[in-house]
Short mmCIF file of C-alpha atoms in Angstrom, two decimals:
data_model
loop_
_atom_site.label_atom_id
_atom_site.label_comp_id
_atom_site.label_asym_id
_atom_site.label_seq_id
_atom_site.Cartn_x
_atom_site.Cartn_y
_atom_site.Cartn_z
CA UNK A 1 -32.64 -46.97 18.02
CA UNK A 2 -30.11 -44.55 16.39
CA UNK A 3 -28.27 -44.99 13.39
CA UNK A 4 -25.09 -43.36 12.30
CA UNK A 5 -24.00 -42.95 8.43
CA UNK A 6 -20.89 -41.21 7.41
CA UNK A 7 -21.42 -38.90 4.58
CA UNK A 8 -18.04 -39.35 2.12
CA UNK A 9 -19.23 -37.15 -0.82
CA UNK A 10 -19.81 -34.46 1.42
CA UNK A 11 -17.67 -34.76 4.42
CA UNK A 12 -20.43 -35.14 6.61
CA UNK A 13 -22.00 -37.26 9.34
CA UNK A 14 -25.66 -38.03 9.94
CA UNK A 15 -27.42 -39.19 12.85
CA UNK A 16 -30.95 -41.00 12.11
CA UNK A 17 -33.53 -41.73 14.89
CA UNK A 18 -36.37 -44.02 15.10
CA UNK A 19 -38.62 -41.89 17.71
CA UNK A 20 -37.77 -37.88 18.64
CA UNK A 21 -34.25 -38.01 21.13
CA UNK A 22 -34.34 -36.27 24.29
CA UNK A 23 -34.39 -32.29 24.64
CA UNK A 24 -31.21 -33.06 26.09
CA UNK A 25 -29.87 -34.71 23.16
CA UNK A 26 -31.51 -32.42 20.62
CA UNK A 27 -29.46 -29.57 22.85
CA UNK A 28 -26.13 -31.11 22.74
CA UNK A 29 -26.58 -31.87 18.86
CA UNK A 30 -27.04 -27.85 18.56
CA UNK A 31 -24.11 -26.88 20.35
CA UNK A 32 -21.90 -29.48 18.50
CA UNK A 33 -22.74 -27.99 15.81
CA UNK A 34 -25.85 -30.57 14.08
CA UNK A 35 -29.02 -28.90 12.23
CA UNK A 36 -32.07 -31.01 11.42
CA UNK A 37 -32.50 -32.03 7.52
CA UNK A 38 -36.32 -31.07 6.78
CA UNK A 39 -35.74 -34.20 3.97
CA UNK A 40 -33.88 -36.66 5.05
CA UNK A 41 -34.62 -36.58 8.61
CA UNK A 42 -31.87 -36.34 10.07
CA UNK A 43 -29.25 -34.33 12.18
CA UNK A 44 -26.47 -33.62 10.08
CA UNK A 45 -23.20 -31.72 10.43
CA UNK A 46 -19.67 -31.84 9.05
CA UNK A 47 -17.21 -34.37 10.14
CA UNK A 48 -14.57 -33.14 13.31
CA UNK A 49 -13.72 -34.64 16.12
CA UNK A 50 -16.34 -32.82 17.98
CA UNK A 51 -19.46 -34.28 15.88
CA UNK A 52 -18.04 -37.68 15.72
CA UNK A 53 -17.77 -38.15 19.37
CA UNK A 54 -21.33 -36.80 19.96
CA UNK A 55 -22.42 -38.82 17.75
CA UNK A 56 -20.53 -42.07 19.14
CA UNK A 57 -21.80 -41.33 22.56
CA UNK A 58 -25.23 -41.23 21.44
CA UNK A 59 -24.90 -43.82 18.86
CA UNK A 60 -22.45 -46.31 20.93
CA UNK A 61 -20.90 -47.23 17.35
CA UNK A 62 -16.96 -47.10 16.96
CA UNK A 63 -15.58 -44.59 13.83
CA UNK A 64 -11.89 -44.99 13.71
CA UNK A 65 -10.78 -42.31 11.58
CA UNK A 66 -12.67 -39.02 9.99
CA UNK A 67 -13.18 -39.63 6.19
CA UNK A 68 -10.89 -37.25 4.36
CA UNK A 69 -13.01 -34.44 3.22
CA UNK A 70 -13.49 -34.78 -0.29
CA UNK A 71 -13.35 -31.15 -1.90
CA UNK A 72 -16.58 -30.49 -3.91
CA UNK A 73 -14.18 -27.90 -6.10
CA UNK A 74 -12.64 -29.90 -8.42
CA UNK A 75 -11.87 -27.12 -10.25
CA UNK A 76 -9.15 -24.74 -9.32
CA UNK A 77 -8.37 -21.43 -11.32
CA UNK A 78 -5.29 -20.79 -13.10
CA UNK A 79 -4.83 -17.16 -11.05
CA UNK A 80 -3.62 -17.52 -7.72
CA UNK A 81 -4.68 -14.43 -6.30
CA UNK A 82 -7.82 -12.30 -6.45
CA UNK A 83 -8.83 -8.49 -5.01
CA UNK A 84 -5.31 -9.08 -3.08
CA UNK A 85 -6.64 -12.30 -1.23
CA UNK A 86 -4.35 -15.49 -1.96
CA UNK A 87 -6.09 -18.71 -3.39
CA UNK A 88 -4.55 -21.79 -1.61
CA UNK A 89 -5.46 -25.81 -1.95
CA UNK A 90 -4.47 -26.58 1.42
CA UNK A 91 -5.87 -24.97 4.49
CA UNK A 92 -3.33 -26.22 7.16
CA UNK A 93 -0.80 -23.13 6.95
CA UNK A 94 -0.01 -21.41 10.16
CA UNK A 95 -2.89 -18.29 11.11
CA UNK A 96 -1.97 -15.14 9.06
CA UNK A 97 -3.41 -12.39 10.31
CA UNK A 98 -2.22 -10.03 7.48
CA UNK A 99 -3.50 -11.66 4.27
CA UNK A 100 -6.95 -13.08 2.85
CA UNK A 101 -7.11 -16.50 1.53
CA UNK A 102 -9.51 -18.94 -0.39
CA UNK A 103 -8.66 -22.37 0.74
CA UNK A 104 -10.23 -25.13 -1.72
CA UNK A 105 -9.88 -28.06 0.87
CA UNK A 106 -12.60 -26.99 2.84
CA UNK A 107 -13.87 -24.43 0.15
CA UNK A 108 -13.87 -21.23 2.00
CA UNK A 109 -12.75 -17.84 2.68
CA UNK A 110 -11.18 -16.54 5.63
CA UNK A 111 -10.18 -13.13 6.45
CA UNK A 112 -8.67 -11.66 9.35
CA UNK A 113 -9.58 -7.96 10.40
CA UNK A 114 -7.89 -5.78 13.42
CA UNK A 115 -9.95 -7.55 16.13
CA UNK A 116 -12.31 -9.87 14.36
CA UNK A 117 -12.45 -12.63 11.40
CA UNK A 118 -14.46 -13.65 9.20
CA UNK A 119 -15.18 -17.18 7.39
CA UNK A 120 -17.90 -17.73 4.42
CA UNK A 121 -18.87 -20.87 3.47
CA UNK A 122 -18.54 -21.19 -0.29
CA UNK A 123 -20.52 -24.71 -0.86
CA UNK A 124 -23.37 -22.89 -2.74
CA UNK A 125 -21.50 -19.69 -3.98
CA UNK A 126 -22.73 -17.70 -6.81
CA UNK A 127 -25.73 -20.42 -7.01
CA UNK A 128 -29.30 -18.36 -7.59
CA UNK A 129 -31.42 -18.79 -5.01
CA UNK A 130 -29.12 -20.12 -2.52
CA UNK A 131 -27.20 -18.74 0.50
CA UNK A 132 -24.20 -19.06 2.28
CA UNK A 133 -22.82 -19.19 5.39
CA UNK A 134 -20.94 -16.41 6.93
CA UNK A 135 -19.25 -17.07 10.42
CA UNK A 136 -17.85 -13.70 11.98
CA UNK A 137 -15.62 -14.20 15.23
CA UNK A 138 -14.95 -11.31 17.96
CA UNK A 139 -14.56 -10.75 21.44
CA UNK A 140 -17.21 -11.22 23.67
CA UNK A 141 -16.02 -8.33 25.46
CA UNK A 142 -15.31 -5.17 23.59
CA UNK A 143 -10.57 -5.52 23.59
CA UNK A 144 -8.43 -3.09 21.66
CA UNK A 145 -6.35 -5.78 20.54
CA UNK A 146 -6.77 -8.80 17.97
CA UNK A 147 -8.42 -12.32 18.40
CA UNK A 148 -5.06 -14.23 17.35
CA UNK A 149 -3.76 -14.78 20.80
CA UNK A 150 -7.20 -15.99 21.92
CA UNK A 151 -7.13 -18.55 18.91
CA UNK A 152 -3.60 -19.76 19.47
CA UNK A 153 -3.99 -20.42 23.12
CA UNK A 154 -6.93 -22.59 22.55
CA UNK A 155 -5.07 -24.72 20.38
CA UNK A 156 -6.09 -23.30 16.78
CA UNK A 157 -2.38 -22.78 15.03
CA UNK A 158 -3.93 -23.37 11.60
CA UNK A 159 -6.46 -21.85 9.11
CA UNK A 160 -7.73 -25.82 8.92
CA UNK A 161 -8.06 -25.66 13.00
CA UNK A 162 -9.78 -22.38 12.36
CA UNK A 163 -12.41 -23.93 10.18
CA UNK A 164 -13.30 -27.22 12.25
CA UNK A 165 -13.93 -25.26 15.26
CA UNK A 166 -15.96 -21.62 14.22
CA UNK A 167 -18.21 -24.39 12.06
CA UNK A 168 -18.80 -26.09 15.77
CA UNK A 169 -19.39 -23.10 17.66
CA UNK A 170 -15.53 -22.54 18.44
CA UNK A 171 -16.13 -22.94 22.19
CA UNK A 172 -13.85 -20.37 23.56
CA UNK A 173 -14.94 -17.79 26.49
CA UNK A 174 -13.29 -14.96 25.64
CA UNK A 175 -14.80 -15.17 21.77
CA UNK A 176 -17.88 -15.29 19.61
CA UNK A 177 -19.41 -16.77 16.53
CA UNK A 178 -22.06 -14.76 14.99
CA UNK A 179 -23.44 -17.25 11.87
CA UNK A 180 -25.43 -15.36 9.11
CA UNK A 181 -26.29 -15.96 5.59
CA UNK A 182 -26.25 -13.70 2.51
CA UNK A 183 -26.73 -14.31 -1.24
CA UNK A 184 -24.61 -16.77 -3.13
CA UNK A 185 -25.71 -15.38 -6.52
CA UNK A 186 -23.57 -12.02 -4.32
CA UNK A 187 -20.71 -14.26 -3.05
CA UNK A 188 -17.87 -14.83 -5.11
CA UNK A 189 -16.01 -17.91 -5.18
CA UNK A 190 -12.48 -19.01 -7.52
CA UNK A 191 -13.61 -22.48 -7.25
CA UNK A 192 -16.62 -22.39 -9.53
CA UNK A 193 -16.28 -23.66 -13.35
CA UNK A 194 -18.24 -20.56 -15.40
CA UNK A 195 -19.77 -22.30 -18.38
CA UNK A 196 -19.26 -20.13 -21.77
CA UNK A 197 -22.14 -17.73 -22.37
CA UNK A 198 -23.48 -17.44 -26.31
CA UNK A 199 -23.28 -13.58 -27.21
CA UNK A 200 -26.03 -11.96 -25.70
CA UNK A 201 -28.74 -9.63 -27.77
CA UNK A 202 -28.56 -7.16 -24.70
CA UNK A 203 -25.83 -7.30 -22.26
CA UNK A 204 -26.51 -7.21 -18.57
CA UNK A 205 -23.65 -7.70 -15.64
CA UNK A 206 -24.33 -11.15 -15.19
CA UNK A 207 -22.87 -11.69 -19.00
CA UNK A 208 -19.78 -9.38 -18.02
CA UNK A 209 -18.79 -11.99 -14.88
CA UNK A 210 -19.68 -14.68 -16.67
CA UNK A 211 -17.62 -13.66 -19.35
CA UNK A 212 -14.85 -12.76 -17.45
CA UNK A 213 -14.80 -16.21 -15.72
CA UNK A 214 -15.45 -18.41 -18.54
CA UNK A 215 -12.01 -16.82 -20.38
CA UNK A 216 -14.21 -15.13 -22.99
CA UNK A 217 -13.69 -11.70 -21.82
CA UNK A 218 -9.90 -11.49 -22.14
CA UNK A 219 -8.64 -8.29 -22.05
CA UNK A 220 -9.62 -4.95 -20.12
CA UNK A 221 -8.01 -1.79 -19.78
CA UNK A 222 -8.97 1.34 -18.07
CA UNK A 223 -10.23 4.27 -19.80
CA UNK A 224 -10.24 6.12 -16.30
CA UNK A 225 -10.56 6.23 -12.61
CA UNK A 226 -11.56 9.50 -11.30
CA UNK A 227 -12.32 10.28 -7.50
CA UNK A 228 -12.58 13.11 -5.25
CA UNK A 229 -8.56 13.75 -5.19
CA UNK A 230 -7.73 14.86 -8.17
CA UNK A 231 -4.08 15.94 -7.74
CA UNK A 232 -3.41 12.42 -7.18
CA UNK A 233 -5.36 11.00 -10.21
CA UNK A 234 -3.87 13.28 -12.53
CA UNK A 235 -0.60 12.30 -10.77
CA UNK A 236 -1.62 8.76 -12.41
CA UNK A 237 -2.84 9.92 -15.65
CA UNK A 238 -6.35 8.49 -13.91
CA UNK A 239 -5.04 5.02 -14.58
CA UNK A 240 -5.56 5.37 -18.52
CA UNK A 241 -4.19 2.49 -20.80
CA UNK A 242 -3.78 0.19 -17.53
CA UNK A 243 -4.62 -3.40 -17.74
CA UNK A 244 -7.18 -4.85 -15.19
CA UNK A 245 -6.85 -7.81 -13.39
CA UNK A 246 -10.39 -9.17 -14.49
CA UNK A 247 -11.13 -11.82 -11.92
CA UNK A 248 -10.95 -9.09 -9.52
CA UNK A 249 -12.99 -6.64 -11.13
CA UNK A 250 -15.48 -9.93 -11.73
CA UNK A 251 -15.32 -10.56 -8.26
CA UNK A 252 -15.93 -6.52 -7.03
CA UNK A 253 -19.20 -6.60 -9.78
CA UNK A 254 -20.65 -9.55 -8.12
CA UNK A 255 -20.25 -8.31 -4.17
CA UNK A 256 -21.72 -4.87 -5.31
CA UNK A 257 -23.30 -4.94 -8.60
CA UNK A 258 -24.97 -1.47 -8.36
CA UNK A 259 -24.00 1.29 -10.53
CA UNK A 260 -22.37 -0.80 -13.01
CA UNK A 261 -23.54 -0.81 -17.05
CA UNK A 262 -22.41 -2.19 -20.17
CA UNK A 263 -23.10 -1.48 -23.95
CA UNK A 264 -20.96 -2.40 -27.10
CA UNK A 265 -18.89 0.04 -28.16
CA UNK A 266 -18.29 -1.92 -31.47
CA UNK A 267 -17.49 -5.10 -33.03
CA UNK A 268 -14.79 -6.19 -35.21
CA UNK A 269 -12.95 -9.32 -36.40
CA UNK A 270 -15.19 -11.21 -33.83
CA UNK A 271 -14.05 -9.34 -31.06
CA UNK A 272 -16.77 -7.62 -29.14
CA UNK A 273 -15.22 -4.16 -27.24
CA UNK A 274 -17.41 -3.63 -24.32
CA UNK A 275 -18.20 -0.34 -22.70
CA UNK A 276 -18.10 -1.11 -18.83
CA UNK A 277 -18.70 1.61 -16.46
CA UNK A 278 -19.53 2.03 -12.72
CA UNK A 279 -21.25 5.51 -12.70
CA UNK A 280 -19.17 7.90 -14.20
CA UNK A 281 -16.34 7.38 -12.16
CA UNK A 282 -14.61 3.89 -12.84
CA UNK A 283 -14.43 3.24 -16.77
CA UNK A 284 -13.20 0.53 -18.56
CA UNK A 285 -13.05 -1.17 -21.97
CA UNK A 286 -13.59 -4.99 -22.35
CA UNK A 287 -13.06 -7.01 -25.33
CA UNK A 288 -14.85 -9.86 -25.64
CA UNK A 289 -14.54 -12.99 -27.79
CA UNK A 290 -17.14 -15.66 -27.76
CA UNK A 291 -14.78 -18.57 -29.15
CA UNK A 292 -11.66 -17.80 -26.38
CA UNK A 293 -11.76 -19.77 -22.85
CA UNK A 294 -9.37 -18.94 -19.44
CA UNK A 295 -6.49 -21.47 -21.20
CA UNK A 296 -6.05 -19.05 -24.40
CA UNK A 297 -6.98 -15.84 -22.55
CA UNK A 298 -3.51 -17.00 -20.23
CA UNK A 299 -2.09 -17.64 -23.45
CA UNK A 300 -3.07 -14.14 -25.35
CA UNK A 301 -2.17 -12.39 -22.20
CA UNK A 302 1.26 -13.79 -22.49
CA UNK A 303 1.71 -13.13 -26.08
CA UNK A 304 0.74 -9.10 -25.46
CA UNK A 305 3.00 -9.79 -21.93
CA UNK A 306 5.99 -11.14 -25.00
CA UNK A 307 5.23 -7.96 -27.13
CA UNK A 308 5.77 -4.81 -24.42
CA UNK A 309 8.83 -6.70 -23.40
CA UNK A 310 10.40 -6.99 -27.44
CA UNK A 311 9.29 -3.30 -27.51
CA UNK A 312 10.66 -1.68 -24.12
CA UNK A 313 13.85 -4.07 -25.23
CA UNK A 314 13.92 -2.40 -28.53
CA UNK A 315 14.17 0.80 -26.74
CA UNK A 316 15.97 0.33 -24.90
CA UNK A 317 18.87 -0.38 -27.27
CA UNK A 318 18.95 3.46 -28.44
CA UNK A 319 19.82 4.73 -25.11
CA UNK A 320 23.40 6.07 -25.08
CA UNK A 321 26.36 5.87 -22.58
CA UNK A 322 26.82 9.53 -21.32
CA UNK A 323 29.80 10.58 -18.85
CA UNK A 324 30.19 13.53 -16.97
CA UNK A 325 33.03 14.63 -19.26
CA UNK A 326 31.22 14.56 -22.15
CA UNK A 327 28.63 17.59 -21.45
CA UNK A 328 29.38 20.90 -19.73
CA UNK A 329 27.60 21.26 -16.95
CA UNK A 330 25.95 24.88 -17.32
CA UNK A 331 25.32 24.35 -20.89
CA UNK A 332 21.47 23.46 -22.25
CA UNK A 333 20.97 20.39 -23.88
CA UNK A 334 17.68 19.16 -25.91
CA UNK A 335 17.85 15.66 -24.27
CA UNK A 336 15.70 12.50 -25.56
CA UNK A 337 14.94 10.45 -23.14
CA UNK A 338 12.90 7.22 -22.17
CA UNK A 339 10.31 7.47 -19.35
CA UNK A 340 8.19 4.60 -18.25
CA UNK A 341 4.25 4.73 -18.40
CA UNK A 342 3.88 2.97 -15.01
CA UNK A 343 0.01 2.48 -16.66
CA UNK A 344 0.94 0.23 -19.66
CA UNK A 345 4.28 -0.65 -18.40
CA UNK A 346 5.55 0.52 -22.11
CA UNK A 347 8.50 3.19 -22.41
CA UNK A 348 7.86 6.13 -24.65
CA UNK A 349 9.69 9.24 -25.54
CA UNK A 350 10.31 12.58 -24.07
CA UNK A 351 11.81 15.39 -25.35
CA UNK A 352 13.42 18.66 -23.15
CA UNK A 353 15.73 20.93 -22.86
CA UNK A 354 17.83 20.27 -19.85
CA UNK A 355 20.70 22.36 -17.93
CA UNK A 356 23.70 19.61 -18.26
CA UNK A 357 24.57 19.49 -14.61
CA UNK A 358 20.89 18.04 -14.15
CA UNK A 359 21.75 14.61 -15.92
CA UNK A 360 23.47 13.41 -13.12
CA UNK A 361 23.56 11.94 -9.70
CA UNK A 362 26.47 11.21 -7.76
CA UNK A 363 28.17 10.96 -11.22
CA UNK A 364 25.76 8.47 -12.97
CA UNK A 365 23.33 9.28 -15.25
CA UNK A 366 19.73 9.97 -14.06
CA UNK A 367 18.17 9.39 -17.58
CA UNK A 368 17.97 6.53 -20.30
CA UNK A 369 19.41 9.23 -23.44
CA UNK A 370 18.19 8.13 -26.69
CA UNK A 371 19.38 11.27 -27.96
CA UNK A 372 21.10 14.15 -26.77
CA UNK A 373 22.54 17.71 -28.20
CA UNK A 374 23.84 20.73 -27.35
CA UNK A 375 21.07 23.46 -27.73
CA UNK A 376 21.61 26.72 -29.05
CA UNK A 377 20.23 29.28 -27.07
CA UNK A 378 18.67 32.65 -29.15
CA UNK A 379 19.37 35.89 -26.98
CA UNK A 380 16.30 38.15 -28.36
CA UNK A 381 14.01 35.30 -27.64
CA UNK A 382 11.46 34.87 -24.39
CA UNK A 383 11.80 31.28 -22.34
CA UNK A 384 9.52 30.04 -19.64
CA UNK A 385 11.67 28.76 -16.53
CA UNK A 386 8.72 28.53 -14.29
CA UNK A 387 4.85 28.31 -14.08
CA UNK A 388 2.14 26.70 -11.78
CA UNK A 389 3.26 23.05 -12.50
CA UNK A 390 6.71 23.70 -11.95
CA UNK A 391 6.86 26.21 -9.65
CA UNK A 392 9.94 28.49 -8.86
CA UNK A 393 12.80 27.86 -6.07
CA UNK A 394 15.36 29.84 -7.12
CA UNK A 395 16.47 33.40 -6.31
CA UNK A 396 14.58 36.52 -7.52
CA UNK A 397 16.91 38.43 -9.86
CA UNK A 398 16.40 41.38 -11.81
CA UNK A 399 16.60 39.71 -15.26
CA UNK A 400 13.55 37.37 -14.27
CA UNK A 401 10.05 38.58 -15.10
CA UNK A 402 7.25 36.99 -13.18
CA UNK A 403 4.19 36.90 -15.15
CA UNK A 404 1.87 35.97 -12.06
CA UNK A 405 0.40 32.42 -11.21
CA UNK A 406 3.94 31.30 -10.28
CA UNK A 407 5.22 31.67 -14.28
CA UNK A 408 8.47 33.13 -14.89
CA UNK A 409 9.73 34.15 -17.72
CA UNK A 410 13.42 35.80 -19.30
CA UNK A 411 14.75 36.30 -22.06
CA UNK A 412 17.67 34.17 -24.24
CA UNK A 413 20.44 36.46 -23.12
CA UNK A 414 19.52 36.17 -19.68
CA UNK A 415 19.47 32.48 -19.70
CA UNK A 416 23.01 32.34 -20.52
CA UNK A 417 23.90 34.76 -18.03
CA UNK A 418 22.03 33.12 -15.40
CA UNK A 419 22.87 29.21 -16.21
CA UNK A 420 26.35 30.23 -16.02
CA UNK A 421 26.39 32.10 -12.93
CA UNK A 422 24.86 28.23 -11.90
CA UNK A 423 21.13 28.65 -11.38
CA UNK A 424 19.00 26.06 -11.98
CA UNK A 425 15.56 26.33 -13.21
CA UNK A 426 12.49 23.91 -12.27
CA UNK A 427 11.97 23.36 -16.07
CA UNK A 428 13.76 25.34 -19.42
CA UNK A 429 10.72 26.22 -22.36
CA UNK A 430 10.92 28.04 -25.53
CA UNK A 431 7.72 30.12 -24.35
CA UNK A 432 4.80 29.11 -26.96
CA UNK A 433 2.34 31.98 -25.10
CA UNK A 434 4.95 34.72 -25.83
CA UNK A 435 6.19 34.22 -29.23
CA UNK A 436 7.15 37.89 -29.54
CA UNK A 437 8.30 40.82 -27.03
CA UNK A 438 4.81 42.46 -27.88
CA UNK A 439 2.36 39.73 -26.73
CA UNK A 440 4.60 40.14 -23.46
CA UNK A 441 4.28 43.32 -23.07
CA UNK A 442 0.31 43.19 -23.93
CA UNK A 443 0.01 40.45 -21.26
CA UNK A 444 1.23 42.81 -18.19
CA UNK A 445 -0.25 45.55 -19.38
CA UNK A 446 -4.04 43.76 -19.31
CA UNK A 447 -3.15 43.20 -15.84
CA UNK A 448 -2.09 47.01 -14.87
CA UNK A 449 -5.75 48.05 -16.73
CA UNK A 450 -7.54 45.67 -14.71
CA UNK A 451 -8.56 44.08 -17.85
CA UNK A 452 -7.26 40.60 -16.60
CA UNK A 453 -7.15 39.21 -14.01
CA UNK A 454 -6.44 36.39 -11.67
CA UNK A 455 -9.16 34.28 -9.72
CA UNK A 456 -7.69 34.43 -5.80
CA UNK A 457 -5.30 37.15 -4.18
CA UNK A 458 -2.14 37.86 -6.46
CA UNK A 459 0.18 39.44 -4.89
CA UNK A 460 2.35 39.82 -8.46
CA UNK A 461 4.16 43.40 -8.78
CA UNK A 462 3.15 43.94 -12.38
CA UNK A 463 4.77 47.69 -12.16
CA UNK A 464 7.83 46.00 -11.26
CA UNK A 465 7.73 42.97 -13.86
CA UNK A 466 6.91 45.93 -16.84
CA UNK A 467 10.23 47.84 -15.92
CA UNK A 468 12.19 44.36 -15.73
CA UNK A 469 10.96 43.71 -19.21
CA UNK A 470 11.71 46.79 -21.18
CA UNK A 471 14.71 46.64 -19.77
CA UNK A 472 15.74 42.94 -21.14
CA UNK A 473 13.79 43.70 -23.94
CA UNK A 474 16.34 46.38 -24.89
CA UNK A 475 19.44 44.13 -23.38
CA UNK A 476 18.72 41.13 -25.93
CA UNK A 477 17.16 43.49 -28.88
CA UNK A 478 20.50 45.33 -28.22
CA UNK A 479 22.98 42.33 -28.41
CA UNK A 480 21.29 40.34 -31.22
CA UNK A 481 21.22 44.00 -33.73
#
């Protein structure tokens, strides 16, 4: 005799016999999808239409209707998206092949690669000592092309479709299921409550995640991000003052805890500012407070959110209306101006001398102007228009003095000349290297001795940039006498 019991807590259906079925039986249990339960006895497997009419033809019993799966995540995080995937409640959405997702109903995650997918079970995530289930679907046959065609013309429009059939063995020639397990202390789920954690003696990474989940770690902000190209990190200030997005870097420190460590930096007003590092490469401050939970981390986040805003708006109330009409356009103006720090999303300052005409683009202004006037240019003085930052565009002239590694420099008088005659320089600097003609003049000549140098060819005409010199050097001593 065979008895049939509907699991309701968990979704699930189990089949109980009184003597050992038939190999036959036993087989078509395994392809629907049933494993044998060492404890209870019994073949087991999640409820579908599959198991449930397997288990009526073996059974001969009548089940109307599935039981609605009950979700064994009643918790469900105030973030609603993590590492770029997208945290859903409901699984039956149409198949997106471009995006991640955690789906709470049937408390997994699903993503989609070029020409595979994956699914992991998240019942026993970040549990010690248990595993879960990870179901990866390809083609059989090696196909330059993706699986979602496959899935749609078998029927499966939805990630809820999806999930009922890969955990039955998906039954579809052209694909495969490949079921594995890995760690659930490794695999991170959104659907797990974190209890608090008292303030350790010794942190590890386990009190960092567990911190980060339970709301107590609140805040982080990168101290910097450094990799192998460094035009592009220095391009981004290395990410310095930016604010992390915590659940993700909780999540990443699960998945791959090695290399990461954590000591206190130092404590005050109850706050707890955590070193966190992975290597030397990835650094980040964390500021921990044992009495704060996720609802008034939210609500401190929004109070700092409240602050940039009252100060970028306060900021923004200095800049000044500028026209055309009011500057000349070869003229050199000290400009104030406010740039954005795309790493703390805070405006700041910046102060430069800028050629009028540069302000503007297709008549409006290119800059928020705080402040802005009309800058007096000193003829027996030396200016930088170029160096290896900033490097020159414009047309060699004879009252230009190239100092080698791209810098360029002239003096006052020939700054007028030249501005009017409507060049335009990369950048406009006092020069703070050559305060007088002499330390000039010292500079080219270390280079004619030999007795400096540049690392790489240089291909600089220091002969030439000595006579160019002298010669300016007596037009602008000349003019200011």
């Amino acid at each position: 005799m065979t008895s049939l019991i509907l699991n309701k807590e968990l979704n699930g259906i189990e089949l109980y016999f009184d003597e050992k079925p038939l190999q036959t039986i036993i087989d078509s249990l395994k392809n629907a999808g049933f494993r044998w339960h060492k404890l209870k006895k019994c073949w087991y497997a999640k409820q579908s239409e599959k198991t449930l009419k397997i288990a009526q033809s073996i059974t001969g019993e009548q089940v109307e209707t599935i039981t609605e799966a009950k979700s064994s995540t009643a918790y469900f995080p105030l973030y609603d998206y993590i590492d770029g995937s997208k945290i859903l409640k409901c699984s039956n959405i149409e198949l997106d092949t471009y995006n991640s997702y955690y789906f709470a109903d049937i408390n997994t995650y699903i993503h989609f690669y070029r020409d595979s997918a994956v699914l992991i079970d998240l019942t026993d995530a970040l549990k010690a000592g248990k595993t879960c289930k990870r179901y990866y679907i390809e083609h059989k046959e090696w196909k330059n092309e993706g699986i979602w065609c496959d899935l749609v013309n078998n029927g499966i429009r939805t990630f809820t479709e999806l999930y009922n059939r890969t955990i039955t063995s998906l039954n579809i020639d052209t694909l495969k299921v490949t079921t594995t397990e890995e760690k659930a202390i490794n695999t991170f789920s959104p659907f797990v409550e974190i209890k608090p954690i008292k303030k350790p003696e010794k942190w590890t990474i386990a009190h960092v995640w567990k911190a980060i989940l339970s709301g107590q770690i609140y805040k982080g902000v990168k101290d910097g991000y450094y990799t192998d190209d460094y035009a592009h990190d220095a391009a981004v200030n290395f990410k310095t003052g930016s604010r992390i997005h915590l659940p993700s870097l909780a999540k990443q420190v699960i998945e791959n805890p090695s290399g990461w460590r954590v000591h206190v930096d130092k404590e005050e007003n109850g706050v707890i500012q955590l070193s966190f590092n992975c290597y030397s490469f990835d650094c980040n401050t964390l500021y921990f407070d044992e009495s704060c939970n996720i609802q008034e981390a939210q609500r401190r986040k929004e109070q700092e959110d409240m602050e940039r805003e009252e100060y970028n708006n306060k900021l923004l109330a200095e800049v000044k209306t500028i026209t055309e009409n009011d500057i000349e356009k070869n003229s050199l103006y000290t400009v104030t101006y406010l740039e954005m720090d795309s790493n703390t999303n805070k405006y700041y300052k910046v102060t430069e001398l800028l050629k009028g005409s540069s302000l503007f683009y297709e008549g409006e202004c290119d800059y928020k102007i705080t402040d802005i006037q009309k800058y007096n240019i000193i003829d027996d003085k030396l200016y930088r228009v170029s160096d290896f930052y900033n490097r020159p565009y414009f047309k060699d002239d004879n009252r230009l003095i190239n100092m080698g590694n791209w810098e360029t420099i002239c003096t006052g008088k020939a700054l007028k000349e030249l501005l009017l005659e409507g060049y335009n320089f990369p950048i406009v600097r006092e020069s703070t290297e050559y305060k007088t003609f002499e330390q000039a003049v010292n500079r080219i000549q270390a280079h004619l001795s030999g007795n400096s140098f540049w690392i790489g060819e240089d291909k600089t005409n220091y002969r030439e940039s000595f006579n160019r010199l002298m010669k300016e050097v007596n037009r602008a001593v000349r003019v200011s006498a």
